Amino acid sequence: MKNLLLIFSLAIILLSCKQQAQKSLELLDHIALAKSTLKVEVLAQDLDVPWDLAYADDGFLWVAEQGGTVSRIELSTGERKQVLKIEEVWRQRTSGLLGMAVHPNFKRNPYVFVNYTAKRDSLMVSRLVRYTFKNDSLYDAQLLLEIDGNTAHNGSRIAFSANGKLLWATGDAHHFENAQNDKSLNGKILRLNTDGSIPQDNPNPKSYVWAKGFRNIQGLAVSNKGLVYTSEHGDAIEDEVNLIDKAANYGWPFIEGKHDLANEKAFAIANNTTEPIRSWTPVIAPSGLTYYGGKVIPEWQNSLLLTTLKARSLRVLKLNDDGKSIESEEIFFANYYGRLRDVCVDNNGAVYISTSNKDWNPSPGFPLAADDKILRISLTQKVTQKVLRGVKAENALPKNGQQLYQVYCGSCHKEDGKGVSGVFPALAGSAKVNGTPNSLIQILLKGINQNPSQQMPAFNFLKDQEAAQILTYMRKSWGNNSAEIDANQIKLNR
Ligand code: HEC
């Protein structure tokens, strides 16, 4: 009897310890889907731009932070242990430690692959390096490949293809011509063996290039059917999600987004290019991408999960059955947790997202206390916190002049029209904004190209009505008080 009591009380103590460990994750919000209810918890905090998340078959969540550290996080407690600090990482703006992939069969092949920028003399380079995990640390750095780097447009994501090859998505390193140049490894999807050699079944058995014509890939995902998807930053317009085919050309810098302009169509016919399966104007700055194949959250099954920076959201892109097109898009957390950098899924169907509020371009009001964070989204029955809902993408498009201004102009001239001193002129009180309609319309349609380092982009892709709404909003806001501009005036100025 005594023994039984002892066992019983021990069991209770153990149970409550376990509960306590789980309780220690802070619960933030709930999400109501059509049928399921989800909870959002803080798995980790006080991070410095967790650029890449990877769930590995050791049961841990791996995280690469931009400054050069790699850590492993225990999923039930959130306990984080640093396993690597790469001293030679060179971080500025969007360079630093970026992509990371853990071998899919980690127990037998304890390899971790990372991509980071470093300096070789005065040159900036982007390195793909393989490490081996033992005794709780990463050792034995093997440089697999080194390509051109820059302070921006480094791409960086790494993933495993269905048949165990390494895919590395690179950026054009801010030299647009790289993307179409077969001799350059920038602006490409590269395909390697895990020892760094070139697979014999690459399009050219002497080249790493698998697909070309990219500007700056920020997300790379492989579906359970083995389909490969990327997310990519457009210039002022046309962010993209692409489905990657062997030896295909995606058109940058001659094509942005859909092949809809006359010169794009000509290039597309001459070069047999592939169109994105989704494109966004106004831009959202898409980032991490993952495939959700599990049944745990049925509403998200067979979707791409995409985090966005500028639009500060998680997007659920529902795929059709063959995975070759996107049926619908739903937006979660818009402007709520801030910029979101990466997303991944564990083998229990829980989703992890990382914030990026300590990067070079934080939004007003951010970082929040204890940023950056990794949040876990998982199924629950109980609802105790605020309930968030998704919004269909078509209902989130900007409608009035103020919303159009914010998505197209606000990133530079700021929501209050005050601009940034010495960089982006104030539109409040500006003589050009309040001057003759025709010269203002010309600025909007053609841009201003005088100062090569700070240019005002051309907005000739806007519809007449949208352009008129933006200009009217500017001429009536922030103390400005000039006459409205209508769609016909825009049309006459084209
Ligand atoms: C990527 C940053 C950027 C975005 C986005 C942008 N602008 Fe500008 N804009 C500039 C810069 C830089 C200048 C100054 C160019 C110069 O004078 O050389 C400028 C100048 C202007 C001016 C002239 C102001 C003055 O007093 O000199 C107007 C008007 C203007 N922008 C309107 C807009 C509108 C309307 C939008 C949105 C549809 C927009 N801009 C979006 C960067 C931007």
XYZ file of C-alpha atoms and ligand atoms in Angstrom:
537
model
C 0.000 0.000 0.000
C 2.789 2.353 1.018
C 4.631 1.548 -2.211
C 1.551 2.135 -4.237
C 1.082 5.523 -2.623
C 4.690 6.394 -3.334
C 4.386 5.422 -6.988
C 1.137 7.361 -7.197
C 2.616 10.551 -5.756
C 5.737 10.201 -7.884
C 3.525 9.933 -10.947
C 1.692 13.097 -9.925
C 4.962 14.968 -9.402
C 6.246 13.800 -12.785
C 2.989 14.756 -14.463
C 2.981 18.221 -12.960
C 6.632 18.706 -13.956
C 5.690 17.835 -17.474
C 2.744 20.197 -17.377
C 4.946 22.915 -15.978
C 7.476 22.443 -18.748
C 4.721 22.806 -21.313
C 3.159 25.708 -19.463
C 6.414 27.597 -19.598
C 5.748 28.438 -23.254
C 3.887 31.740 -23.338
C 0.504 31.488 -25.072
C -0.182 34.512 -27.281
C -3.277 34.055 -29.427
C -5.659 31.625 -31.052
C -6.590 31.231 -34.691
C -10.037 30.115 -35.821
C -10.015 28.203 -39.124
C -13.129 26.788 -40.803
C -13.148 23.816 -38.386
C -9.889 23.664 -36.442
C -8.703 25.959 -33.674
C -5.005 26.722 -33.394
C -2.869 28.239 -30.667
C 0.184 30.459 -31.081
C 2.936 30.100 -28.466
C 6.379 31.607 -28.028
C 8.934 28.824 -28.455
C 11.982 31.115 -28.276
C 12.644 34.834 -27.852
C 15.422 37.446 -27.647
C 16.863 36.196 -30.933
C 18.662 38.299 -33.508
C 16.962 37.793 -36.886
C 16.354 34.026 -36.987
C 16.803 33.754 -40.759
C 16.341 30.051 -41.238
C 14.393 27.386 -39.332
C 14.716 23.659 -39.948
C 13.085 20.723 -38.196
C 15.355 17.689 -38.157
C 14.811 14.017 -37.441
C 16.760 14.429 -34.178
C 13.469 15.965 -32.929
C 14.903 19.469 -32.513
C 14.192 22.761 -34.240
C 17.380 24.195 -35.716
C 17.760 27.941 -36.110
C 20.341 30.062 -37.940
C 20.588 33.708 -36.826
C 21.882 36.347 -39.212
C 24.855 37.289 -37.029
C 26.411 33.830 -37.446
C 25.085 31.472 -34.772
C 23.349 28.124 -35.165
C 21.307 26.702 -32.254
C 19.119 23.704 -31.463
C 15.832 24.170 -29.642
C 14.079 21.537 -27.546
C 10.444 21.542 -28.642
C 8.690 20.855 -25.329
C 10.627 23.338 -23.197
C 11.960 25.870 -25.712
C 15.433 25.347 -24.247
C 17.992 26.619 -26.736
C 21.586 25.530 -27.058
C 24.096 27.206 -29.352
C 26.072 24.670 -31.397
C 28.070 26.955 -33.699
C 29.318 30.522 -34.026
C 30.824 31.323 -37.431
C 33.346 34.084 -36.868
C 33.924 34.987 -40.501
C 30.262 35.844 -41.169
C 30.045 39.352 -42.599
C 26.724 40.996 -41.816
C 25.337 44.165 -43.314
C 21.761 44.892 -44.407
C 20.614 41.537 -45.815
C 23.961 39.751 -45.807
C 25.170 37.482 -42.985
C 24.339 33.904 -42.030
C 21.285 33.173 -44.166
C 20.217 29.727 -45.407
C 20.527 26.457 -43.524
C 19.490 22.856 -44.177
C 19.803 19.798 -41.973
C 20.309 16.439 -43.685
C 16.898 14.685 -43.993
C 18.422 11.517 -42.576
C 20.326 13.309 -39.838
C 20.800 10.329 -37.542
C 22.858 8.517 -40.191
C 24.262 11.617 -41.908
C 24.753 14.255 -39.188
C 25.379 17.090 -41.655
C 24.232 20.689 -41.487
C 24.620 22.952 -44.516
C 24.783 26.723 -44.194
C 25.150 29.663 -46.541
C 26.679 32.932 -45.381
C 28.428 36.010 -46.706
C 32.069 36.674 -45.877
C 34.894 38.914 -47.067
C 37.751 37.577 -49.184
C 40.170 40.528 -49.178
C 37.898 43.382 -50.237
C 35.528 41.067 -52.142
C 32.184 39.974 -50.757
C 31.549 36.289 -51.273
C 28.704 33.896 -50.485
C 29.778 30.491 -49.147
C 28.031 27.144 -48.978
C 29.606 25.163 -46.134
C 28.942 21.720 -44.684
C 29.399 20.967 -40.971
C 29.283 17.674 -39.065
C 27.431 17.396 -35.747
C 29.010 15.595 -32.820
C 29.116 16.100 -29.038
C 26.523 18.869 -29.185
C 28.534 21.017 -31.598
C 29.126 21.529 -35.304
C 32.654 20.768 -36.463
C 34.721 20.158 -39.532
C 33.723 23.029 -41.865
C 33.926 21.913 -45.517
C 33.619 24.681 -48.095
C 31.454 23.210 -50.868
C 31.052 26.254 -53.094
C 31.836 29.961 -53.132
C 30.062 32.480 -55.371
C 29.787 36.283 -55.630
C 28.093 38.023 -52.708
C 26.806 41.524 -52.047
C 25.105 43.490 -49.271
C 21.779 42.563 -50.883
C 20.403 40.037 -53.419
C 22.206 37.052 -51.923
C 19.237 34.701 -52.140
C 20.408 31.897 -49.846
C 17.909 29.160 -49.104
C 19.075 25.543 -49.093
C 16.837 22.475 -49.349
C 16.982 18.774 -50.140
C 15.354 17.503 -53.286
C 13.193 14.367 -53.137
C 16.138 12.228 -54.282
C 18.609 13.625 -51.775
C 20.413 16.292 -53.815
C 21.230 19.661 -52.320
C 19.418 22.633 -53.876
C 20.844 26.110 -53.283
C 18.854 29.173 -54.361
C 21.159 32.101 -55.099
C 20.551 35.805 -55.788
C 21.917 37.859 -58.677
C 24.311 39.629 -56.225
C 22.914 42.922 -57.522
C 24.401 42.316 -60.986
C 21.279 41.675 -63.026
C 23.152 40.215 -66.001
C 24.324 37.272 -63.830
C 20.844 35.748 -63.890
C 20.927 34.868 -67.616
C 24.666 34.123 -67.761
C 25.218 30.345 -67.650
C 28.809 30.850 -66.490
C 27.733 32.725 -63.344
C 26.326 30.764 -60.387
C 24.323 33.824 -59.233
C 20.611 34.217 -59.935
C 20.231 30.416 -60.160
C 18.966 27.271 -58.513
C 22.116 25.196 -58.102
C 22.050 21.413 -57.602
C 24.884 19.569 -55.850
C 25.736 16.261 -54.286
C 26.166 16.488 -50.526
C 29.970 16.298 -50.936
C 29.894 19.383 -53.199
C 30.361 17.556 -56.516
C 28.150 18.074 -59.562
C 25.427 15.431 -60.069
C 25.769 13.701 -63.438
C 22.082 14.225 -64.223
C 22.265 18.031 -64.003
C 21.186 19.740 -67.275
C 24.896 20.199 -68.009
C 26.960 17.529 -66.183
C 29.800 20.052 -65.859
C 27.643 22.755 -64.213
C 25.837 23.225 -60.915
C 23.063 25.185 -62.645
C 19.623 23.541 -62.414
C 17.442 26.542 -63.349
C 18.150 30.212 -64.109
C 16.754 33.730 -64.432
C 16.218 34.751 -60.771
C 16.638 38.082 -59.015
C 16.650 37.306 -55.306
C 15.119 34.047 -54.085
C 14.082 34.147 -50.414
C 12.137 30.921 -50.025
C 12.665 27.330 -51.231
C 10.398 24.359 -50.534
C 10.029 20.765 -51.715
C 6.598 19.124 -51.617
C 5.863 15.508 -50.715
C 5.513 14.845 -54.465
C 9.031 16.233 -54.919
C 7.914 19.467 -56.605
C 10.249 22.422 -55.942
C 8.867 25.900 -55.238
C 10.585 29.250 -54.666
C 9.525 32.678 -53.478
C 11.302 35.671 -54.965
C 11.542 39.423 -54.501
C 10.593 41.502 -57.513
C 11.920 45.006 -58.048
C 9.317 47.747 -57.368
C 6.643 45.344 -58.631
C 5.944 41.638 -59.199
C 7.022 39.436 -56.322
C 6.740 35.789 -57.330
C 6.216 32.173 -56.379
C 7.689 29.817 -58.981
C 7.456 26.094 -59.608
C 10.983 25.002 -60.539
C 11.613 22.736 -63.500
C 14.913 21.254 -64.613
C 16.793 23.606 -66.983
C 13.969 26.162 -67.014
C 14.518 29.915 -67.417
C 12.457 32.290 -65.235
C 13.260 35.422 -67.208
C 14.908 37.960 -64.864
C 16.033 40.668 -65.663
C 14.003 40.762 -68.896
C 10.737 39.540 -67.402
C 9.074 40.464 -64.115
C 6.039 38.486 -62.960
C 3.607 37.298 -65.596
C 4.633 37.536 -69.238
C 2.236 40.360 -69.937
C 4.174 43.250 -71.547
C 5.107 43.269 -75.246
C 8.890 43.122 -74.644
C 8.394 40.373 -72.013
C 6.389 38.298 -74.462
C 9.120 38.667 -77.080
C 11.821 37.533 -74.628
C 9.591 34.684 -73.408
C 9.076 33.335 -76.942
C 12.763 33.635 -77.855
C 13.942 31.971 -74.617
C 11.079 29.623 -73.747
C 10.724 31.051 -70.224
C 8.444 29.823 -67.441
C 5.798 32.037 -65.793
C 5.396 32.275 -62.013
C 2.425 30.417 -60.517
C 1.675 33.522 -58.455
C 2.806 37.147 -58.585
C 2.053 40.146 -56.385
C 1.809 43.841 -57.198
C 1.832 45.731 -54.820
C 4.802 43.794 -53.516
C 4.669 41.865 -50.237
C 8.383 40.908 -49.897
C 7.875 37.138 -49.702
C 10.382 35.222 -47.604
C 10.431 31.722 -46.091
C 8.432 29.034 -47.861
C 7.453 25.541 -46.795
C 5.084 22.824 -47.964
C 2.341 21.672 -45.572
C 1.533 18.072 -46.453
C 0.241 16.838 -43.083
C -3.365 16.131 -42.075
C -3.122 17.655 -38.605
C -4.371 21.054 -39.745
C -6.731 19.836 -42.501
C -7.539 23.358 -43.756
C -3.867 23.853 -44.625
C -3.199 20.432 -46.146
C -1.512 20.594 -49.569
C -0.619 24.292 -49.170
C 2.484 26.381 -49.415
C 3.053 28.417 -46.257
C 4.786 31.700 -47.032
C 6.060 34.342 -44.606
C 6.296 37.943 -45.775
C 8.442 40.868 -44.650
C 6.883 44.023 -46.088
C 3.328 42.691 -45.781
C 4.187 41.242 -42.331
C 2.036 38.161 -42.657
C 1.787 34.398 -43.015
C 0.105 33.381 -46.271
C -1.507 30.031 -46.895
C -1.377 29.301 -50.621
C -3.680 26.365 -51.250
C -2.388 24.218 -54.121
C -4.549 22.276 -56.548
C -4.265 18.476 -56.601
C -1.319 18.245 -58.984
C 0.520 21.001 -57.087
C 1.082 23.014 -60.246
C -1.158 25.980 -59.525
C -2.447 27.963 -56.565
C -6.196 27.865 -55.892
C -6.539 30.404 -53.130
C -4.579 32.618 -50.783
C -5.423 33.396 -47.166
C -3.570 35.950 -45.027
C -2.856 35.584 -41.303
C -1.285 37.963 -38.756
C -1.130 40.969 -41.131
C 0.866 43.700 -39.321
C 0.538 41.788 -36.055
C 3.800 40.101 -35.047
C 5.874 42.210 -37.455
C 8.102 41.061 -40.300
C 8.148 37.282 -40.671
C 11.332 35.701 -42.030
C 10.940 31.936 -42.126
C 8.524 29.076 -41.632
C 8.874 25.307 -41.169
C 6.780 22.313 -40.094
C 7.640 19.529 -37.632
C 6.629 15.877 -37.959
C 3.601 16.436 -35.670
C 2.150 18.991 -38.064
C 2.977 22.037 -35.919
C 4.143 25.144 -37.799
C 6.991 27.424 -36.687
C 7.487 31.011 -37.857
C 10.280 33.437 -37.023
C 10.018 37.222 -36.731
C 12.549 39.563 -38.336
C 11.988 42.769 -36.412
C 15.643 43.354 -35.619
C 16.780 43.348 -39.227
C 17.951 46.399 -41.204
C 14.421 47.593 -42.012
C 12.071 47.345 -39.000
C 8.512 48.645 -39.317
C 7.239 51.519 -37.147
C 6.317 50.213 -33.689
C 8.760 47.289 -33.898
C 10.744 45.460 -32.546
C 8.309 44.340 -29.828
C 9.549 43.400 -26.362
C 11.715 40.231 -26.458
C 11.911 40.189 -30.287
C 12.959 38.346 -32.331
C 10.811 35.338 -31.599
C 10.046 31.881 -32.902
C 6.323 31.162 -32.633
C 4.721 27.727 -32.696
C 1.293 27.296 -34.270
C -0.458 24.054 -33.351
C -3.850 22.473 -32.876
C -5.800 23.054 -29.658
C -9.305 22.533 -28.248
C -9.414 25.230 -25.588
C -9.717 28.947 -26.340
C -8.496 31.360 -23.684
C -6.841 34.159 -25.657
C -7.724 36.544 -28.436
C -8.997 34.759 -31.569
C -7.474 35.753 -34.919
C -8.918 34.903 -38.314
C -7.543 34.674 -41.835
C -8.494 37.114 -44.558
C -8.955 36.062 -48.193
C -6.264 37.796 -50.252
C -8.813 39.284 -52.657
C -10.465 41.078 -49.727
C -7.176 42.560 -48.552
C -6.323 44.512 -51.709
C -5.882 48.266 -51.227
C -9.046 50.137 -52.149
C -8.923 53.837 -51.337
C -6.276 56.496 -51.938
C -4.818 56.185 -48.459
C -4.376 52.392 -48.683
C -2.910 52.648 -52.190
C -0.494 55.335 -50.982
C 0.589 53.151 -48.066
C 1.386 50.062 -50.138
C 3.060 51.848 -53.073
C 4.649 54.985 -51.607
C 4.649 54.642 -47.821
C 7.813 52.526 -47.585
C 9.868 55.516 -48.792
C 7.819 58.686 -48.212
C 6.309 57.290 -44.966
C 2.688 57.134 -43.858
C 2.777 60.657 -42.452
C 4.153 62.060 -45.757
C 7.255 63.356 -43.975
C 9.728 61.196 -45.919
C 13.216 60.508 -44.573
C 15.471 63.539 -44.257
C 18.133 63.637 -46.981
C 16.882 60.418 -48.615
C 13.170 60.528 -49.488
C 11.634 64.011 -49.835
C 8.655 65.006 -47.703
C 5.395 65.122 -49.651
C 3.697 67.197 -46.944
C 4.111 70.790 -48.050
C 5.984 69.772 -51.240
C 5.772 72.339 -54.067
C 5.768 69.478 -56.596
C 2.854 67.693 -54.944
C 0.836 70.903 -54.763
C 1.964 72.230 -58.170
C 0.415 71.767 -61.621
C -1.285 68.371 -62.021
C 0.547 67.514 -65.265
C 4.070 67.763 -63.877
C 3.069 65.809 -60.760
C 1.493 63.085 -62.927
C 4.710 62.908 -64.976
C 6.747 62.337 -61.797
C 4.443 59.475 -60.843
C 4.389 57.808 -64.284
C 8.057 58.268 -65.216
C 9.817 58.465 -61.837
C 12.878 60.641 -61.191
C 16.232 59.325 -62.270
C 18.645 62.111 -61.371
C 20.381 60.697 -58.348
C 21.602 57.145 -59.068
C 21.696 56.142 -55.400
C 18.182 57.376 -54.536
C 15.701 57.037 -57.340
C 11.996 57.591 -57.465
C 10.612 54.517 -59.307
C 8.225 54.854 -62.272
C 4.635 53.877 -61.466
C 3.282 53.632 -65.020
C 1.862 50.182 -64.243
C -0.833 51.712 -61.990
C -4.342 51.921 -63.411
C -5.549 55.461 -64.211
C -8.044 55.306 -61.371
C -5.452 54.084 -58.837
C -2.936 56.781 -59.826
C -5.640 59.455 -59.534
C -6.660 58.177 -56.085
C -3.069 58.265 -54.804
C -2.341 61.753 -56.102
C -5.649 63.125 -54.817
C -4.990 61.592 -51.403
C -1.532 63.241 -51.299
C -2.905 66.610 -52.374
C -5.539 66.540 -49.613
C -3.444 65.119 -46.734
C -0.867 66.218 -44.161
C -1.837 69.906 -44.497
C -1.762 69.869 -48.327
C -4.885 71.366 -49.869
C -4.780 71.289 -53.674
C -7.325 70.356 -56.319
C -8.241 66.689 -56.932
C -6.822 64.785 -59.911
C -9.084 62.483 -61.927
C -8.462 59.357 -64.006
C -8.876 61.192 -67.293
C -5.992 63.557 -66.474
C -3.770 60.514 -65.888
C -4.850 58.950 -69.201
C -4.025 62.142 -71.141
C -0.531 62.149 -69.602
C 0.463 58.615 -70.677
C 11.762 53.361 -53.393
C 11.444 54.624 -52.778
C 10.305 55.443 -53.326
C 8.991 55.045 -53.507
C 8.384 53.670 -53.258
C 8.295 56.207 -53.965
N 9.149 57.267 -54.080
Fe 8.657 59.157 -54.595
N 10.601 59.716 -54.465
C 11.631 58.913 -54.091
C 12.869 59.664 -54.160
C 14.245 59.146 -53.818
C 12.551 60.954 -54.587
C 13.514 62.111 -54.852
C 14.102 61.934 -56.239
C 14.971 63.104 -56.657
O 14.566 64.237 -56.415
O 16.030 62.825 -57.242
C 11.111 60.955 -54.757
C 10.388 62.068 -55.140
C 9.019 62.115 -55.244
C 8.255 63.301 -55.545
C 8.818 64.703 -55.702
C 8.750 65.356 -54.327
C 9.537 66.642 -54.183
O 9.049 67.504 -53.449
O 10.635 66.721 -54.745
C 6.932 62.956 -55.600
C 5.740 63.835 -55.879
C 6.880 61.519 -55.322
N 8.160 61.065 -55.113
C 5.710 60.774 -55.289
C 5.665 59.419 -55.035
C 4.450 58.640 -55.078
C 3.068 59.165 -55.390
C 4.791 57.357 -54.782
C 3.905 56.138 -54.733
C 3.070 55.885 -55.884
C 6.231 57.357 -54.567
N 6.721 58.602 -54.721
C 6.938 56.214 -54.235
C 11.535 57.579 -53.686
C 10.387 56.834 -53.705
